[in-house]
Coordinates of C-alpha atoms in Angstrom, one line a residue:
M24 CA 0.0 0.0 0.0
R25 CA 3.0 2.3 -0.1
T26 CA 6.2 2.7 -2.1
L27 CA 8.0 5.0 0.3
Y28 CA 7.5 6.4 3.8
C29 CA 6.5 10.1 4.0
G30 CA 9.6 11.1 5.9
Q31 CA 11.9 9.5 3.3
L32 CA 11.0 11.8 0.4
N33 CA 13.7 14.2 -0.8
V34 CA 14.9 16.0 -3.9
S35 CA 16.2 12.7 -5.4
H36 CA 12.6 11.6 -5.8
I37 CA 11.5 14.7 -7.8
G38 CA 9.5 13.6 -10.8
Q39 CA 8.7 10.1 -9.4
Q40 CA 5.2 8.8 -8.7
V41 CA 4.9 7.6 -5.2
T42 CA 2.2 5.9 -3.1
L43 CA 2.0 7.0 0.5
S44 CA 0.0 5.7 3.4
G45 CA -0.5 7.4 6.8
W46 CA -2.4 10.0 8.7
V47 CA -3.5 13.6 8.2
N48 CA -1.3 15.5 10.6
R49 CA -2.6 19.0 9.7
R50 CA -5.0 20.3 7.0
R51 CA -5.0 23.8 5.4
D52 CA -8.0 24.6 3.2
L53 CA -7.4 27.8 1.2
G54 CA -10.6 27.5 -0.8
S55 CA -9.0 27.1 -4.2
L56 CA -6.1 25.0 -2.8
I57 CA -5.9 22.3 -0.1
F58 CA -2.7 21.3 1.6
I59 CA -2.2 18.6 4.2
D60 CA 0.8 17.5 6.2
M61 CA 0.8 13.7 5.9
R62 CA 2.5 11.7 8.6
D63 CA 3.8 8.2 9.1
R64 CA 6.4 6.7 11.4
E65 CA 9.3 8.2 9.4
G66 CA 8.1 11.8 9.3
I67 CA 5.9 14.3 7.6
V68 CA 5.5 15.5 4.0
Q69 CA 3.3 18.2 2.5
V70 CA 0.7 17.0 0.0
F71 CA -0.9 19.4 -2.4
F72 CA -4.4 19.0 -3.9
D73 CA -5.2 20.9 -7.1
P74 CA -8.7 21.8 -8.3
D75 CA -7.6 20.5 -11.7
E76 CA -7.8 17.0 -10.2
Q77 CA -11.5 17.6 -9.5
K78 CA -12.5 14.2 -7.9
V79 CA -9.4 14.1 -5.8
F80 CA -9.9 17.7 -4.7
E81 CA -13.5 17.2 -3.7
R82 CA -12.5 14.1 -1.6
A83 CA -9.7 16.1 0.0
S84 CA -12.2 18.7 1.2
E85 CA -13.5 15.9 3.5
L86 CA -10.2 15.4 5.2
R87 CA -9.7 16.1 8.9
N88 CA -6.9 15.6 11.3
E89 CA -5.9 11.9 11.9
F90 CA -7.9 10.5 9.0
C91 CA -6.1 7.4 7.8
I92 CA -5.4 7.8 4.1
Q93 CA -3.6 6.7 1.0
V94 CA -2.2 9.1 -1.5
V95 CA -0.8 8.5 -5.0
G96 CA 1.0 11.5 -6.5
K97 CA 4.1 12.9 -8.1
V98 CA 7.0 14.4 -6.1
R99 CA 7.9 17.9 -7.1
A100 CA 10.2 20.6 -5.8
R101 CA 8.7 23.4 -3.7
D102 CA 9.0 27.0 -4.8
E103 CA 12.1 28.5 -3.2
R104 CA 10.0 30.8 -1.1
N105 CA 7.9 27.9 0.2
K106 CA 10.7 25.6 1.3
N107 CA 10.6 24.6 4.9
A108 CA 14.1 24.2 6.5
E109 CA 12.5 22.9 9.7
M110 CA 11.2 19.8 7.9
A111 CA 13.4 16.9 6.6
T112 CA 11.1 16.9 3.6
G113 CA 10.8 20.6 3.4
E114 CA 12.3 20.9 -0.2
V115 CA 9.6 18.8 -1.8
E116 CA 5.9 18.2 -1.9
V117 CA 3.6 15.6 -3.4
Y118 CA 1.1 16.6 -6.1
A119 CA -1.9 14.2 -5.4
T120 CA -3.5 12.4 -8.3
E121 CA -5.4 9.8 -6.2
L122 CA -6.8 9.9 -2.7
T123 CA -8.3 7.0 -0.7
I124 CA -9.8 7.7 2.7
I125 CA -9.1 4.4 4.4
N126 CA -10.6 5.3 7.8
R127 CA -12.1 8.5 9.2
S128 CA -11.3 9.7 12.7
E129 CA -13.6 11.3 15.3
P130 CA -12.3 14.4 17.0
L131 CA -9.4 13.3 19.2
P132 CA -9.7 13.1 23.0
L133 CA -6.2 14.5 23.2
D134 CA -5.5 18.2 22.7
S135 CA -4.3 18.9 19.2
N136 CA -1.5 21.1 20.6
H137 CA -0.3 18.1 22.6
V138 CA -0.8 19.8 25.9
N139 CA -2.3 16.8 27.8
S140 CA -2.3 15.4 31.3
E141 CA -0.3 12.2 31.8
E142 CA -3.6 10.5 32.7
A143 CA -5.1 11.4 29.3
R144 CA -1.9 10.4 27.5
L145 CA -1.8 7.0 29.1
K146 CA -5.6 6.4 28.7
Y147 CA -5.3 7.0 25.0
R148 CA -1.7 5.8 24.7
Y149 CA -2.2 4.5 21.1
L150 CA -3.0 8.1 20.1
D151 CA -0.1 9.5 22.1
L152 CA 2.3 7.1 20.4
R153 CA 1.4 8.7 17.0
R154 CA 3.2 11.9 18.1
P155 CA 6.5 12.1 16.2
E156 CA 8.5 13.1 19.3
V157 CA 7.1 10.1 21.1
A158 CA 7.5 7.7 18.2
S159 CA 11.1 8.7 17.7
R160 CA 12.0 7.3 21.2
F161 CA 10.7 3.9 20.2
K162 CA 12.6 4.0 16.9
T163 CA 15.7 4.7 19.0
R164 CA 14.9 1.9 21.4
A165 CA 14.7 -0.5 18.4
K166 CA 18.1 0.7 17.3
I167 CA 19.5 0.1 20.8
T168 CA 18.2 -3.5 21.0
A169 CA 19.4 -4.2 17.4
F170 CA 22.9 -2.9 18.3
V171 CA 23.1 -4.9 21.5
R172 CA 22.2 -8.1 19.7
R173 CA 24.8 -7.5 17.0
F174 CA 27.5 -6.7 19.6
M175 CA 26.7 -9.8 21.7
E176 CA 26.7 -12.0 18.6
E177 CA 30.0 -10.6 17.5
N178 CA 31.4 -11.3 21.0
E179 CA 30.2 -15.0 21.0
F180 CA 27.3 -14.6 23.4
L181 CA 24.4 -17.0 23.0
D182 CA 20.8 -15.7 23.3
I183 CA 19.0 -18.2 25.6
E184 CA 15.5 -17.8 27.0
T185 CA 14.7 -18.6 30.6
P186 CA 11.3 -19.4 32.2
M187 CA 8.7 -16.8 33.1
L188 CA 6.8 -19.1 35.4
T189 CA 9.3 -20.0 38.1
K190 CA 9.9 -20.3 41.9
A191 CA 10.0 -17.3 44.2
T192 CA 13.5 -16.3 45.2
P193 CA 14.8 -13.4 47.3
E194 CA 15.8 -10.6 44.9
G195 CA 15.0 -7.6 47.1
A196 CA 11.4 -6.9 46.2
R197 CA 8.0 -8.6 46.4
D198 CA 7.2 -11.2 43.7
Y199 CA 4.2 -11.2 41.4
L200 CA 2.5 -14.5 42.1
V201 CA 0.7 -16.6 39.5
P202 CA -1.7 -19.3 40.9
S203 CA -1.6 -22.8 39.4
R204 CA -4.8 -24.4 38.2
V205 CA -3.2 -27.8 38.0
H206 CA -1.5 -27.6 41.4
K207 CA -4.3 -26.0 43.4
G208 CA -3.1 -23.8 46.3
E209 CA 0.4 -23.5 44.8
F210 CA 1.9 -20.6 42.9
Y211 CA 4.5 -19.6 40.4
A212 CA 6.4 -16.4 40.7
L213 CA 7.2 -14.1 37.8
P214 CA 11.0 -13.6 37.7
Q215 CA 12.5 -10.5 39.2
S216 CA 15.5 -11.4 37.1
P217 CA 16.8 -14.6 35.5
Q218 CA 19.5 -14.7 38.1
L219 CA 19.5 -18.4 39.1
F220 CA 18.7 -19.7 35.6
K221 CA 21.7 -17.8 34.1
Q222 CA 23.9 -19.2 36.8
L223 CA 22.6 -22.7 36.0
L224 CA 23.4 -22.0 32.3
M225 CA 27.0 -21.4 33.4
V226 CA 27.0 -24.8 35.2
S227 CA 25.6 -26.2 31.9
G228 CA 28.7 -25.0 30.0
F229 CA 27.2 -22.1 28.0
D230 CA 30.0 -19.8 29.0
R231 CA 28.6 -16.6 27.4
Y232 CA 24.9 -16.0 27.7
Y233 CA 22.7 -13.0 27.2
Q234 CA 19.0 -12.3 26.9
I235 CA 16.8 -9.2 26.5
V236 CA 14.1 -10.2 28.9
K237 CA 11.1 -8.9 30.9
C238 CA 11.4 -8.8 34.6
F239 CA 8.8 -8.1 37.3
R240 CA 9.0 -6.5 40.7
D241 CA 6.1 -5.6 42.9
E242 CA 7.5 -2.4 44.5
D243 CA 6.6 1.2 44.8
L244 CA 7.1 3.1 41.6
R245 CA 8.9 6.3 40.6
A246 CA 10.1 8.1 37.5
D247 CA 12.7 5.5 36.7
R248 CA 10.9 2.4 37.9
Q249 CA 8.1 0.2 36.6
P250 CA 6.5 -3.0 37.8
E251 CA 7.6 -4.7 34.6
F252 CA 10.8 -3.7 32.9
T253 CA 13.3 -4.9 30.4
Q254 CA 16.7 -6.1 31.2
I255 CA 19.8 -6.9 29.1
D256 CA 20.9 -9.9 31.0
V257 CA 24.5 -11.1 30.7
E258 CA 26.5 -13.9 32.3
T259 CA 30.0 -15.3 31.6
S260 CA 32.2 -18.2 32.9
F261 CA 36.0 -18.1 33.3
M262 CA 36.1 -14.3 33.3
T263 CA 37.2 -12.1 36.1
A264 CA 35.3 -9.0 37.3
P265 CA 37.7 -6.6 35.4
Q266 CA 37.2 -8.6 32.2
V267 CA 33.4 -8.5 32.5
R268 CA 33.6 -4.8 33.1
E269 CA 35.9 -4.3 30.1
V270 CA 33.5 -6.0 27.7
M271 CA 30.4 -4.3 29.1
E272 CA 32.0 -0.9 29.1
R273 CA 33.0 -1.5 25.4
L274 CA 29.3 -2.3 24.7
I275 CA 28.1 0.9 26.2
R276 CA 30.8 3.1 24.6
E277 CA 30.1 1.7 21.2
L278 CA 26.3 2.1 21.8
W279 CA 26.7 5.8 22.6
I280 CA 28.8 6.3 19.5
A281 CA 26.2 4.5 17.3
I282 CA 23.2 6.3 18.8
K283 CA 24.5 9.7 19.9
G284 CA 27.9 10.1 18.1
V285 CA 29.5 10.6 21.5
D286 CA 32.6 8.7 22.8
L287 CA 32.2 8.4 26.5
G288 CA 35.9 7.7 26.9
E289 CA 37.3 5.4 29.5
F290 CA 35.1 5.0 32.6
P291 CA 36.7 6.0 35.9
Q292 CA 36.3 3.6 38.8
M293 CA 35.3 4.5 42.4
T294 CA 34.7 2.4 45.5
W295 CA 31.3 2.4 47.2
A296 CA 32.9 3.9 50.3
E297 CA 34.4 6.8 48.4
A298 CA 31.2 7.5 46.5
M299 CA 29.2 7.6 49.7
R300 CA 31.8 9.8 51.4
R301 CA 32.1 12.3 48.6
F302 CA 28.6 12.3 47.1
G303 CA 26.3 10.7 49.6
S304 CA 25.1 8.3 46.9
D305 CA 26.2 5.0 45.4
K306 CA 25.2 6.3 42.0
P307 CA 26.8 9.8 42.0
D308 CA 26.1 12.3 39.2
L309 CA 29.6 13.5 38.4
R310 CA 28.3 16.3 36.2
N311 CA 27.6 18.1 39.5
P312 CA 30.9 19.6 40.9
M313 CA 29.8 19.8 44.5
E314 CA 31.1 17.2 47.1
L315 CA 30.4 16.5 50.7
V316 CA 33.3 17.3 53.1
D317 CA 33.6 15.6 56.5
V318 CA 34.3 18.0 59.4
A319 CA 33.4 15.9 62.5
D320 CA 36.9 16.2 63.8
L321 CA 36.7 20.0 63.8
L322 CA 33.4 20.1 65.7
A323 CA 33.8 17.3 68.2
K324 CA 34.5 19.7 71.1
V325 CA 32.1 22.5 70.4
E326 CA 29.3 23.2 72.8
F327 CA 26.7 23.1 70.1
Q328 CA 25.2 19.6 70.7
V329 CA 23.7 19.4 67.2
F330 CA 27.3 19.2 65.9
S331 CA 29.2 17.6 68.7
G332 CA 26.7 14.8 69.3
P333 CA 27.0 13.2 65.9
A334 CA 30.7 14.1 65.8
N335 CA 31.4 12.0 68.8
D336 CA 29.0 9.1 67.8
A337 CA 30.7 6.2 66.1
K338 CA 27.6 5.9 63.8
G339 CA 27.3 9.7 63.3
R340 CA 28.6 12.0 60.7
V341 CA 29.0 15.7 60.2
A342 CA 29.4 16.8 56.6
V343 CA 29.4 20.1 54.8
L344 CA 28.2 20.9 51.3
R345 CA 29.9 24.0 49.8
V346 CA 27.6 25.7 47.3
P347 CA 29.5 28.0 44.9
G348 CA 27.7 31.3 44.7
G349 CA 25.2 30.1 47.3
A350 CA 25.4 33.2 49.5
Q351 CA 22.7 34.7 47.2
L352 CA 20.2 32.2 48.6
T353 CA 17.4 33.9 50.5
R354 CA 16.2 32.8 53.9
K355 CA 13.1 31.4 52.4
Q356 CA 15.1 29.3 50.0
I357 CA 17.3 28.0 52.8
D358 CA 14.2 27.2 54.8
D359 CA 12.8 25.3 51.8
Y360 CA 16.0 23.3 51.5
T361 CA 15.8 22.6 55.2
K362 CA 12.3 21.2 54.7
F363 CA 13.6 19.2 51.7
V364 CA 16.3 17.4 53.8
G365 CA 13.7 16.7 56.4
L366 CA 12.0 14.3 53.8
Y367 CA 15.2 12.2 54.1
G368 CA 15.1 12.0 57.9
A369 CA 17.3 15.1 58.7
K370 CA 16.2 17.0 61.8
G371 CA 17.5 20.3 60.5
M372 CA 20.2 22.0 58.5
A373 CA 22.7 24.6 59.7
W374 CA 24.2 27.1 57.2
M375 CA 27.0 29.6 56.9
K376 CA 27.2 32.3 54.3
V377 CA 30.7 33.4 53.3
N378 CA 30.2 37.0 52.4
Q379 CA 33.9 38.0 52.6
R380 CA 36.4 35.1 52.8
N381 CA 39.3 37.2 54.1
A382 CA 37.3 39.2 56.6
G383 CA 37.3 36.6 59.4
L384 CA 34.2 36.5 61.6
E385 CA 33.0 39.8 60.1
G386 CA 32.7 38.1 56.7
I387 CA 30.6 35.2 58.0
Q388 CA 26.8 35.2 58.4
S389 CA 25.4 32.2 60.2
P390 CA 23.0 31.4 63.1
V391 CA 25.6 28.9 64.4
A392 CA 28.7 31.1 64.2
K393 CA 28.2 32.1 67.9
F394 CA 29.0 28.4 68.9
L395 CA 32.2 28.4 66.9
T396 CA 35.6 30.0 67.5
A397 CA 37.4 32.0 64.8
E398 CA 39.9 29.2 64.5
I399 CA 37.3 26.5 63.9
I400 CA 35.5 28.7 61.3
E401 CA 38.8 29.3 59.5
Q402 CA 39.5 25.6 59.5
L403 CA 36.0 24.9 58.0
L404 CA 36.6 27.5 55.3
E405 CA 40.0 26.1 54.5
R406 CA 38.9 22.5 54.4
T407 CA 35.9 23.2 52.2
A408 CA 37.9 25.6 50.0
A409 CA 35.2 28.2 50.5
E410 CA 35.3 31.5 48.6
S411 CA 33.5 34.8 48.9
G412 CA 29.9 34.4 47.8
D413 CA 29.6 30.7 48.8
I414 CA 27.4 29.1 51.4
L415 CA 28.2 26.1 53.6
L416 CA 25.3 23.7 54.4
F417 CA 25.8 21.3 57.3
G418 CA 24.4 17.8 57.7
A419 CA 24.8 16.4 61.2
D420 CA 23.1 13.1 62.1
Q421 CA 23.4 9.4 61.8
A422 CA 25.8 8.6 58.9
N423 CA 23.1 7.1 56.7
V424 CA 20.7 10.0 57.3
V425 CA 23.5 12.5 56.4
A426 CA 24.4 10.6 53.2
D427 CA 20.7 10.3 52.1
A428 CA 19.7 13.9 52.9
M429 CA 22.9 15.7 51.8
G430 CA 23.3 13.5 48.7
A431 CA 19.7 14.4 47.6
L432 CA 20.3 18.1 48.5
R433 CA 23.4 18.1 46.3
L434 CA 21.4 16.9 43.3
K435 CA 18.6 19.4 43.9
I436 CA 20.8 22.4 44.4
G437 CA 22.8 21.4 41.4
R438 CA 19.7 21.5 39.3
D439 CA 18.2 24.6 40.9
L440 CA 21.3 26.7 40.6
A441 CA 22.3 25.3 37.2
L442 CA 25.6 24.0 38.7
T443 CA 25.1 20.6 37.0
D444 CA 26.4 20.5 33.5
E445 CA 23.5 19.1 31.5
N446 CA 25.5 19.1 28.3
C447 CA 28.0 16.3 29.1
W448 CA 28.1 12.6 29.9
A449 CA 29.6 11.3 33.1
P450 CA 30.0 7.5 33.4
L451 CA 31.8 5.6 36.0
W452 CA 32.0 2.2 37.7
V453 CA 31.2 1.9 41.4
V454 CA 32.9 -1.2 42.9
D455 CA 33.6 -2.8 46.3
F456 CA 30.2 -2.7 47.8
P457 CA 29.6 -4.0 51.3
M458 CA 28.6 -7.6 51.2
F459 CA 25.8 -7.1 53.7
E460 CA 23.7 -4.3 55.2
Q461 CA 21.5 -3.9 58.2
D462 CA 17.8 -4.6 57.4
G463 CA 16.5 -2.3 60.1
E464 CA 15.5 -5.1 62.5
G465 CA 19.0 -6.1 63.6
R466 CA 19.6 -8.7 60.9
L467 CA 21.9 -8.7 57.9
A468 CA 20.6 -8.5 54.4
A469 CA 22.5 -9.0 51.1
M470 CA 23.2 -5.6 49.6
H471 CA 23.0 -6.9 46.0
H472 CA 21.6 -10.4 46.2
P473 CA 22.6 -13.6 48.2
F474 CA 24.4 -15.1 45.2
T475 CA 27.1 -12.5 45.1
A476 CA 30.6 -13.7 46.0
P477 CA 32.7 -11.9 48.6
R478 CA 36.2 -10.6 47.7
D479 CA 39.1 -12.8 48.8
L480 CA 37.4 -14.6 51.7
T481 CA 36.9 -18.2 52.6
P482 CA 33.5 -19.4 53.9
T483 CA 35.0 -19.5 57.4
E484 CA 36.5 -16.1 57.2
L485 CA 33.2 -14.7 55.9
S486 CA 31.2 -16.3 58.7
Q487 CA 33.5 -14.9 61.4
A488 CA 33.2 -11.2 60.3
P489 CA 30.3 -10.8 57.8
S490 CA 29.8 -7.1 58.4
D491 CA 33.3 -6.4 57.3
A492 CA 33.1 -8.3 54.0
I493 CA 33.4 -6.6 50.7
A494 CA 31.3 -7.9 47.8
N495 CA 32.9 -8.6 44.4
A496 CA 30.2 -6.4 42.9
Y497 CA 30.1 -3.5 40.5
D498 CA 27.5 -1.0 39.2
M499 CA 27.7 1.1 36.0
V500 CA 26.5 4.7 36.6
I501 CA 25.8 7.3 33.9
N502 CA 24.7 10.8 34.9
G503 CA 23.5 9.7 38.3
Y504 CA 21.5 6.7 37.0
E505 CA 22.5 3.1 37.8
V506 CA 22.2 1.7 34.3
G507 CA 23.7 -1.7 35.1
G508 CA 24.8 -3.8 38.0
G509 CA 26.5 -7.1 38.5
S510 CA 28.9 -9.2 40.4
V511 CA 31.1 -12.3 40.5
R512 CA 28.8 -15.1 41.6
I513 CA 29.3 -17.8 44.3
H514 CA 30.3 -21.0 42.5
T515 CA 30.7 -23.4 45.5
S516 CA 28.0 -24.9 47.7
A517 CA 30.1 -24.3 50.8
M518 CA 30.2 -20.5 50.2
Q519 CA 26.6 -20.3 49.2
Q520 CA 25.5 -22.2 52.3
A521 CA 27.7 -19.8 54.4
V522 CA 26.0 -16.8 52.9
F523 CA 22.5 -18.3 53.4
S524 CA 23.3 -19.0 57.1
I525 CA 24.5 -15.4 57.7
L526 CA 21.2 -14.2 56.2
G527 CA 19.3 -16.4 58.7
I528 CA 18.1 -19.0 56.3
S529 CA 18.0 -22.3 58.0
A530 CA 19.5 -25.5 56.5
D531 CA 16.0 -26.9 55.8
E532 CA 14.9 -23.7 54.2
Q533 CA 18.0 -23.6 52.1
Q534 CA 17.2 -27.0 50.8
E535 CA 13.5 -26.2 50.2
K536 CA 14.1 -23.0 48.3
F537 CA 17.5 -23.4 46.8
G538 CA 18.2 -27.1 46.8
F539 CA 18.4 -27.2 43.0
L540 CA 21.1 -24.5 43.0
L541 CA 23.1 -26.0 45.9
D542 CA 23.1 -29.4 44.1
A543 CA 24.2 -27.8 40.8
L544 CA 27.1 -26.1 42.5
K545 CA 28.4 -29.6 43.5
Y546 CA 29.0 -30.7 40.0
G547 CA 32.0 -28.9 38.7
A548 CA 30.4 -25.4 38.6
P549 CA 32.8 -23.0 36.9
P550 CA 33.7 -19.5 38.3
H551 CA 31.2 -17.1 36.7
A552 CA 30.3 -13.4 36.8
G553 CA 27.7 -11.3 35.1
L554 CA 25.8 -8.0 34.8
A555 CA 22.4 -6.8 33.9
F556 CA 21.6 -3.5 32.2
G557 CA 18.2 -1.7 32.5
L558 CA 17.2 -1.3 28.8
D559 CA 14.5 1.2 29.8
R560 CA 17.0 3.4 31.7
L561 CA 19.5 3.2 28.9
T562 CA 16.8 4.3 26.4
M563 CA 15.7 7.0 28.7
L564 CA 19.2 8.5 28.8
L565 CA 19.8 8.1 25.0
T566 CA 16.5 9.8 24.2
G567 CA 16.9 12.7 26.6
T568 CA 13.8 12.1 28.7
D569 CA 13.7 11.8 32.5
N570 CA 10.7 9.5 32.9
I571 CA 10.9 5.8 32.2
R572 CA 7.3 5.7 31.1
D573 CA 8.3 7.8 28.1
V574 CA 10.3 4.8 26.6
I575 CA 7.8 2.0 27.4
A576 CA 5.1 1.6 24.8
F577 CA 2.3 0.8 27.3
P578 CA 3.5 1.7 30.8
K579 CA 1.8 1.7 34.2
T580 CA 1.0 4.6 36.4
T581 CA 2.7 5.2 39.7
A582 CA -0.2 3.2 41.2
A583 CA 0.9 0.2 39.0
A584 CA -2.3 0.5 36.9
C585 CA -3.0 0.6 33.1
L586 CA -5.4 3.4 32.4
M587 CA -5.9 2.3 28.8
T588 CA -7.0 -1.3 29.6
D589 CA -8.2 -0.6 33.2
A590 CA -5.8 -3.3 34.6
P591 CA -5.6 -4.7 37.1
S592 CA -9.3 -5.7 37.3
E593 CA -11.4 -8.2 39.1
A594 CA -11.2 -11.8 38.0
N595 CA -14.0 -13.9 36.7
P596 CA -15.5 -15.9 39.6
N597 CA -15.4 -19.1 37.6
A598 CA -11.7 -18.6 37.0
L599 CA -11.1 -18.1 40.7
H600 CA -13.0 -21.2 41.5
E601 CA -10.8 -23.3 39.1
L602 CA -7.8 -21.9 40.8
A603 CA -9.2 -22.6 44.3
L604 CA -9.0 -19.0 45.2
Q605 CA -11.4 -16.7 47.0
V606 CA -11.2 -12.9 47.2
V607 CA -11.6 -11.7 50.7
K608 CA -13.0 -8.1 50.7
K609 CA -12.3 -5.7 53.5
V610 CA -15.4 -5.0 55.6
K611 CA -16.0 -1.3 56.0
T612 CA -16.7 -0.3 59.7
E613 CA -18.8 2.7 60.5
S614 CA -17.0 5.2 62.7
A615 CA -18.5 5.8 66.1

């Protein structure tokens, strides 16, 4: 039904007859002449209807926006004065000789100027996807996946599928459960990742595996998170962590060159401890020049308990964020930032404006200056490299609260004051994560997942001091987004059982939940390591959007609902009966 796409027409086609199929993007009826902009997935071209073609002209008078049509016509050059440099096809137009109205369109429920609420866009997503700027993201996504497949093929990785209906395993979020009709009262789990299956493929001898696969996590949503997402899953045998990172870094560098024409260069490497100390985040945005500076040693003996308390607490931290040019901030702005850090658990935020760096106490403006000596203030200014016109913002609390609050504040101020360079790329590897973290209830939890190997420890050594163990794990971060993460895996049953025991999983529970894995590790399992990229996040970065929903064709809302299909919805009672399920509805109680 077409010979070319609308957006492909150019001066080389002048004089040719073409057949186009697509939609009316815009119509201009000048009475004696009718013009339309005709659109398909590749772009827009102007179509001209002349009264000399009487039947075609009369039919064209019926056209309205979003009519689905077919046009046969001759490509001709536009007059010099009518050329449109803003359109890829702006030097040509199509003189229509035939017009078929394939399907008419009612007035759209979306605003023609594309100023629509997100709810409306998601409800009529099939119409929203027609917009060229939206469609272009999915064309880029297709290019990304095609590039990844070529790269993996060239590097001898095998594309192997793993099951969607599987057994629940601890991956850090709730599972989506699927009831079994055959095995009543029992459930499958949708995979949070193919983690155990790809490790079993390594045991099977497929030493280079990859898969572009759907994963599912029942967790609270945000701008860069969805309940179902797509992962570029990779696993290798007989490769060290540096070797895995080298191949995966090469993949991403070549991908950026192919899609953006940008060479990201060699990725720097930073330990988790350094990232948390300098940036308060394990996915630091290096485009932002500000860093946290520890000053607990300078404030340990001051009478101001807000500072000295955390400074003398082994689990406390006092850190300063120097904001270049921040002395211009008003009191209201400072108060707003104080409220902002409160969202992350901070009880408050002290500040110090540096009006005149060399004027001593006279050049300082701060409500806490009265608690500090001139010597301490000078030491603070020197350590933070403060200059005239800066402001120092203090975080003093438990170390994790300071990291969360001041790390988030760093990002917000970087955006608000345009300190973050939005015109560059800043990739890095974050390595040497802690093996375990506190779960808030006095127990240890795996920071990555329980199949991650520790660095340079035996099972006995790990069991003796688990809190000190460093994981052989690594994350790739670009512009403050974790785009990929992985680790060297445990490949012996003794080490895997030791980790399970540290996590409080009994021997019986280990066998019940992971017996198949523990058995597999007994049969000559090779050393193996891997990594998984978030395809959605990569696409989000490469298309310049900041919301993951923009690069998923039919996404969910933040309430994990699909406005277009009205999912989730109640199940058919007969289907529930077959599954031996009963929905228990909450009983509403009247208030007294």
